[in-house]
Coordinates of C-alpha atoms and ligand atoms in Angstrom, one line a residue:
M1 CA -11.3 -3.8 33.2
T2 CA -9.9 -3.1 29.4
K3 CA -7.1 -0.5 28.9
R4 CA -8.8 3.0 27.7
T5 CA -6.5 5.3 25.5
E6 CA -7.1 8.3 24.8
I7 CA -6.1 9.1 21.1
S8 CA -5.3 12.5 22.0
E9 CA -2.3 10.2 24.0
Y10 CA -0.9 10.2 20.6
G11 CA -1.5 12.7 18.3
E12 CA -1.9 12.3 14.0
F13 CA 1.2 10.9 13.4
A14 CA 2.6 9.2 16.3
L15 CA -1.1 7.4 15.8
I16 CA -0.6 6.1 12.8
D17 CA 2.9 4.8 13.3
H18 CA 1.8 3.0 16.4
L19 CA -1.5 1.0 14.1
V20 CA 0.8 0.2 10.7
K21 CA 4.0 -1.1 13.6
D22 CA 3.2 -4.6 13.1
F23 CA 2.1 -4.5 9.5
H24 CA 5.8 -6.2 7.7
A25 CA 5.1 -6.1 3.3
A26 CA 4.8 -9.5 2.3
D27 CA 4.5 -9.3 -1.5
A28 CA 7.5 -8.4 -3.5
S29 CA 6.2 -5.5 -5.4
T30 CA 5.1 -3.9 -2.7
F31 CA 8.8 -1.7 -2.7
K32 CA 7.3 1.2 -0.9
G33 CA 5.1 1.0 1.9
P34 CA 3.0 3.8 5.0
G35 CA 5.7 6.2 5.7
D36 CA 5.6 8.5 2.5
D37 CA 3.4 10.4 0.6
A38 CA 2.9 7.6 -1.8
A39 CA 3.0 3.3 -1.5
V40 CA 5.2 2.3 -4.3
I41 CA 4.2 -0.5 -6.5
D42 CA 7.6 -2.3 -8.0
V43 CA 5.8 -3.4 -12.0
G44 CA 8.2 -4.1 -13.7
D45 CA 10.1 -1.5 -16.0
R46 CA 8.7 1.3 -13.8
Y47 CA 7.2 2.3 -10.7
M48 CA 3.4 2.4 -9.8
L49 CA 2.6 5.2 -7.0
L50 CA -0.9 4.5 -5.1
S51 CA -2.9 7.3 -2.3
S52 CA -5.4 7.6 -0.1
D53 CA -6.8 10.7 1.3
M54 CA -10.5 11.0 3.4
L55 CA -12.3 14.4 3.3
L56 CA -15.0 13.9 5.5
E57 CA -17.7 17.4 6.2
G58 CA -16.9 19.0 9.4
I59 CA -14.4 18.0 10.0
D60 CA -12.3 19.3 6.3
F61 CA -15.0 21.3 4.9
D62 CA -18.2 23.4 5.2
L63 CA -21.2 23.1 2.7
T64 CA -22.1 26.0 3.8
Y65 CA -19.3 28.6 1.9
F66 CA -17.1 25.2 -0.3
P67 CA -19.0 25.1 -3.7
L68 CA -19.7 21.3 -4.5
K69 CA -17.8 21.7 -7.9
H70 CA -14.7 23.5 -6.0
L71 CA -15.4 20.3 -3.6
G72 CA -14.4 18.0 -6.3
Y73 CA -11.6 19.8 -7.5
K74 CA -10.0 19.7 -4.5
A75 CA -10.6 16.1 -3.5
V76 CA -8.4 15.1 -6.8
V77 CA -5.7 17.2 -6.6
T78 CA -5.2 16.0 -2.8
G79 CA -4.4 12.9 -4.3
I80 CA -2.9 14.3 -7.5
N81 CA -0.7 16.2 -5.3
D82 CA 0.8 13.0 -2.8
I83 CA 1.4 10.6 -7.2
L84 CA 3.5 14.3 -7.8
A85 CA 5.1 14.8 -4.7
M86 CA 7.1 10.9 -5.5
N87 CA 8.0 12.7 -8.7
G88 CA 5.2 10.9 -10.0
I89 CA 2.4 11.3 -13.0
P90 CA -0.7 10.5 -13.1
R91 CA -2.9 8.2 -14.1
Q92 CA -5.6 7.6 -12.6
V93 CA -8.4 8.1 -9.2
T94 CA -10.9 6.1 -8.2
V95 CA -12.9 8.3 -6.3
S96 CA -15.9 6.7 -3.0
I97 CA -18.2 9.0 -1.8
G98 CA -20.8 9.0 1.9
I99 CA -23.6 10.6 0.3
S100 CA -25.7 12.2 4.0
A101 CA -30.2 12.8 3.5
K102 CA -29.7 16.4 2.6
I103 CA -27.9 16.1 -0.5
S104 CA -29.7 15.9 -4.6
V105 CA -28.9 15.0 -7.0
E106 CA -27.9 17.9 -8.7
Q107 CA -25.9 18.6 -6.1
L108 CA -23.8 15.2 -7.1
E109 CA -23.8 16.4 -10.6
E110 CA -22.2 19.2 -9.5
L111 CA -20.1 17.8 -7.3
Y112 CA -18.3 15.7 -10.3
S113 CA -18.6 18.0 -12.6
G114 CA -15.3 19.7 -10.8
I115 CA -13.9 16.4 -9.7
R116 CA -13.8 15.6 -14.0
A117 CA -12.8 19.4 -14.5
A118 CA -9.2 18.2 -12.3
C119 CA -9.1 14.6 -14.1
E120 CA -9.1 16.6 -17.5
E121 CA -6.7 19.6 -16.6
Y122 CA -4.3 16.8 -14.9
G123 CA -4.5 13.7 -17.3
A124 CA -6.1 11.6 -15.3
D125 CA -9.0 9.0 -16.1
L126 CA -11.5 7.9 -13.8
A127 CA -11.5 4.1 -12.9
G128 CA -13.8 3.4 -10.7
G129 CA -15.0 4.0 -6.5
D130 CA -18.1 3.5 -4.2
T131 CA -21.7 4.6 -3.6
T132 CA -22.5 4.1 0.0
A133 CA -25.1 6.4 3.2
S134 CA -23.1 9.0 5.4
V135 CA -25.8 10.1 8.4
T136 CA -22.4 12.1 9.6
G137 CA -22.1 14.7 6.6
L138 CA -21.1 14.3 3.6
A139 CA -17.5 12.1 2.6
I140 CA -14.9 11.9 0.3
A141 CA -12.5 9.3 -0.1
V142 CA -10.0 9.9 -3.6
S143 CA -7.5 6.9 -4.3
A144 CA -5.1 8.2 -6.6
V145 CA -2.4 6.0 -8.7
G146 CA 0.7 7.3 -11.3
T147 CA 3.7 5.6 -12.6
V148 CA 7.4 7.8 -12.2
E149 CA 10.6 5.9 -13.8
K150 CA 12.9 3.7 -11.2
D151 CA 15.3 6.7 -11.2
K152 CA 13.2 9.2 -11.1
V153 CA 11.3 8.5 -8.0
S154 CA 11.8 11.3 -4.9
Y155 CA 11.2 9.7 -1.4
R156 CA 11.1 11.7 2.1
S157 CA 13.8 10.4 2.6
G158 CA 16.7 11.4 0.6
A159 CA 17.6 14.7 1.3
Q160 CA 21.4 15.1 2.2
P161 CA 23.7 18.3 4.3
N162 CA 24.3 20.7 1.4
D163 CA 21.0 19.9 -0.2
L164 CA 18.7 23.5 -1.2
I165 CA 15.8 23.6 0.2
C166 CA 12.9 24.6 -2.4
I167 CA 9.7 25.2 -2.5
T168 CA 7.0 26.4 -5.5
G169 CA 4.4 29.0 -5.2
D170 CA 3.5 30.5 -2.4
L171 CA 3.0 29.8 1.1
G172 CA -0.3 30.7 3.7
A173 CA -2.7 32.0 1.4
A174 CA -5.2 29.0 2.2
Y175 CA -5.0 29.7 5.0
M176 CA -5.4 33.5 5.1
G177 CA -9.1 32.8 2.9
L178 CA -10.6 29.9 5.2
H179 CA -10.5 32.5 7.8
L180 CA -11.8 35.2 5.2
L181 CA -14.2 32.7 4.3
E182 CA -15.0 32.0 8.3
R183 CA -15.7 35.5 8.9
E184 CA -17.8 35.8 6.9
K185 CA -20.2 33.2 8.0
R186 CA -20.1 34.6 11.3
A187 CA -21.2 37.8 9.2
F188 CA -23.6 35.8 7.6
H189 CA -25.3 34.6 11.1
G190 CA -28.2 36.2 11.5
N191 CA -27.7 39.0 9.2
D192 CA -31.4 39.4 6.8
N193 CA -28.8 41.2 3.8
P194 CA -25.4 40.0 4.7
Q195 CA -23.4 42.0 1.9
P196 CA -19.9 39.4 2.3
Q197 CA -16.6 41.3 1.2
F198 CA -14.6 39.0 -0.6
G199 CA -13.9 42.0 -3.0
G200 CA -9.5 41.9 -3.4
Y201 CA -9.4 38.6 -1.9
E202 CA -10.2 36.7 -5.2
Y203 CA -6.5 35.0 -4.6
I204 CA -6.3 33.7 -1.4
L205 CA -9.7 32.1 -1.8
R206 CA -9.1 30.8 -4.7
R207 CA -6.3 29.6 -2.7
Q208 CA -8.5 27.7 -0.4
L209 CA -10.9 27.3 -3.0
Q210 CA -9.4 25.6 -5.9
P211 CA -6.3 24.8 -5.3
Y212 CA -3.7 24.2 -8.2
A213 CA -2.0 21.0 -8.0
R214 CA 1.7 21.3 -9.4
L215 CA 1.8 19.3 -12.1
D216 CA 3.8 22.3 -14.1
V217 CA 6.7 21.6 -11.8
V218 CA 7.1 18.2 -12.1
K219 CA 7.0 18.5 -15.7
E220 CA 9.8 21.5 -15.1
L221 CA 12.0 19.2 -13.6
H222 CA 12.0 15.9 -15.5
E223 CA 12.7 17.9 -18.7
A224 CA 15.5 20.3 -16.1
G225 CA 16.6 16.6 -16.1
I226 CA 16.2 17.0 -11.8
V227 CA 15.5 14.2 -10.0
P228 CA 14.5 16.3 -6.7
T229 CA 16.9 14.3 -3.6
S230 CA 13.4 13.9 -1.2
M231 CA 10.2 15.7 -1.4
I232 CA 6.6 15.8 -0.4
D233 CA 3.4 17.9 -0.4
I234 CA 3.1 21.0 1.9
S235 CA -0.3 19.6 3.7
D236 CA -0.3 20.9 7.4
G237 CA 1.8 23.9 6.4
L238 CA 6.0 24.7 6.1
A239 CA 7.1 23.6 9.6
S240 CA 5.3 20.3 10.5
D241 CA 6.1 19.0 6.4
I242 CA 10.7 19.6 6.5
L243 CA 10.7 18.4 9.8
Q244 CA 8.9 15.4 7.6
I245 CA 12.0 15.6 5.6
C246 CA 14.1 15.9 8.6
K247 CA 12.5 13.3 10.5
S248 CA 12.1 10.8 7.3
S249 CA 16.5 11.3 5.9
R250 CA 17.1 12.4 9.3
C251 CA 18.6 15.2 8.6
G252 CA 18.3 19.1 10.1
A253 CA 17.8 22.4 7.8
R254 CA 18.1 26.0 8.5
I255 CA 15.1 28.2 6.5
Y256 CA 15.6 31.4 6.1
L257 CA 12.0 33.7 7.4
E258 CA 12.6 36.0 4.3
M259 CA 12.8 33.9 1.5
I260 CA 9.7 32.0 2.6
P261 CA 7.0 33.4 -0.1
I262 CA 4.1 34.9 1.3
A263 CA 1.3 36.8 -1.6
K264 CA 1.2 40.2 -1.5
E265 CA -3.4 39.3 -0.6
T266 CA -2.2 37.2 2.0
N267 CA -0.3 39.7 4.0
R268 CA -2.9 42.3 3.0
M269 CA -5.5 39.7 4.9
A270 CA -3.0 38.5 7.7
A271 CA -2.5 42.7 8.8
E272 CA -6.4 43.2 9.4
L273 CA -6.7 39.9 11.6
N274 CA -3.6 40.5 12.7
A275 CA -2.5 37.9 12.5
D276 CA 1.0 36.7 11.8
P277 CA 1.3 35.7 7.9
V278 CA 4.7 33.5 8.4
V279 CA 2.5 31.6 11.2
A280 CA 0.4 31.3 8.5
A281 CA 2.9 29.8 6.4
L282 CA 4.6 27.8 8.8
N283 CA 1.5 25.9 10.2
G284 CA -2.0 26.9 8.2
G285 CA -1.4 24.4 5.6
G286 CA -3.7 23.4 2.5
D287 CA -1.5 25.0 0.5
H288 CA -1.3 22.1 -2.0
E289 CA 2.2 23.3 -3.0
L290 CA 5.4 20.9 -3.2
L291 CA 8.7 21.6 -1.4
F292 CA 11.9 19.3 -2.4
T293 CA 16.0 19.0 -2.0
V294 CA 18.1 19.4 -4.9
P295 CA 21.8 19.3 -4.2
L296 CA 23.8 22.1 -3.5
S297 CA 25.2 21.4 -7.4
M298 CA 21.6 22.2 -9.2
R299 CA 21.4 25.5 -7.2
D300 CA 21.7 27.9 -11.0
T301 CA 18.8 24.7 -12.7
V302 CA 16.6 24.6 -10.3
A303 CA 16.8 28.8 -9.7
R304 CA 16.0 28.9 -13.9
L305 CA 12.7 26.8 -13.4
G306 CA 9.6 29.5 -12.9
G307 CA 7.9 29.0 -9.8
V308 CA 10.3 27.8 -7.3
E309 CA 12.1 29.5 -4.7
L310 CA 15.2 28.1 -2.4
I311 CA 14.2 29.1 1.3
G312 CA 17.5 27.1 2.7
H313 CA 19.5 24.5 2.7
I314 CA 19.5 21.0 4.9
T315 CA 22.6 20.2 7.6
P316 CA 23.3 17.9 9.9
E317 CA 20.8 15.8 12.5
S318 CA 22.9 17.3 15.4
T319 CA 21.9 21.2 14.2
G320 CA 18.1 20.2 14.3
A321 CA 15.1 21.9 12.1
A322 CA 15.4 25.6 12.6
L323 CA 14.1 29.1 11.2
V324 CA 16.6 31.8 11.2
T325 CA 14.8 35.5 10.7
P326 CA 15.8 38.4 9.3
D327 CA 18.1 39.7 12.6
G328 CA 20.4 36.3 12.5
S329 CA 18.5 34.2 15.9
D330 CA 17.7 30.7 15.3
I331 CA 12.9 29.2 15.9
Q332 CA 13.5 25.9 16.6
L333 CA 10.8 24.8 14.1
Q334 CA 8.1 22.4 16.2
A335 CA 5.5 19.6 14.8
Q336 CA 1.9 19.8 14.3
G337 CA -0.9 17.9 13.0
F338 CA -3.8 17.3 14.5
K339 CA -4.4 16.2 17.7
Ligands
LIG1 P1 -1.2 12.7 3.4 O1 -1.2 14.0 4.2 O2 0.4 13.1 2.1 O3 -1.8 12.2 3.2 P2 -1.0 11.6 5.7 O4 -0.4 12.2 6.5 O5 -1.7 10.9 5.9 O6 -0.1 11.9 4.1 O7 0.1 9.6 6.2 C1 1.1 9.3 6.3 C2 2.1 8.2 6.0 O8 0.6 6.9 7.4 C3 1.0 8.0 4.2 O9 2.8 7.0 3.9 C4 -0.4 6.9 4.2 O10 -0.3 6.1 3.7 C5 -0.1 6.4 6.1 N1 -1.0 6.6 6.2 C6 -2.1 7.2 7.1 N2 -3.4 6.7 7.4 C7 -3.2 5.2 7.8 C8 -3.7 4.3 8.1 N3 -5.0 4.1 8.6 N4 -3.4 2.9 8.0 C9 -2.6 2.7 7.1 N5 -1.3 3.5 6.7 C10 -1.5 5.2 6.9
LIG2 MG1 1.2 13.9 1.1

């Protein structure tokens, strides 16, 4: 009998490791393969960066409340964020779509108006793609290409003990926005006269439906002469992503709970839903912010940057990754990722 192993026995990250373990770069220009936010390709005087992301209807988005224009924008942001997470500048994207029978040309025009808005905003050219039919729902795959000077690339693997841990923007808002949309969708169901209650929640909705890629911060870092010792985009929540940095850099981390930036709208939504906003920040995901480390000597320079918060520091590997609560006790962080 042939062996059958369930995906759940691995989980997302172990599954990827398992699938790619027998691949070894044969081409001399492949400088870094799977394992970081983007592949790094040596094209001469600088590196080319290449990332891929796929969004599937019913898994990554719900068309009952996700406007197609925003979806197009978000798909491009997802790709571009992986280029930014290597400290690179986005240059091109390709967009491939699997179209289900219920989608019209007008709807695809909406989707592409969002793709165009993101390409214009981040200076990336649409360089190609693929179009096919889908039986299960809309699928969107984005590949992004960027470039970075060879001495400016940031990997997940360069964090050193005593480095400062920095974060852009605030966390947990996208997840709370998703909860609000799900709540209103349930209220919508079987209601002849639905009245969505979105007033006062524009911020968390925007964070879910219209995330911004932090090209502004990467440009600020370049201008300030800061090369992060490590960097990752926050896609799965702070806990999972700091653990990725710790694993790749063979280090530990201490993050101070009260320093994690959480917007007041996120706190308000969490209170209303009896949820913990810190859990949303740690495990919620979807924030599209950058997590990076800089040498301690850069403290003053990094503190002067707009939209960047210091939330902790890197420790030796033996201490693990811990969240320090206001009363001074440590909570070990746990990995997430889909199962
Ligand atoms: P991100 O969330 O930044 O898009 P992922 O967690 O999806 O990154 O992927 C982690 C790493 O594994 C990346 O370097 C990515 O290129 C690689 N990877 C993911 N899925 C596959 C796959 N099916 N085959 C090869 N490499 C993969
Ligand atoms: Mg990433």
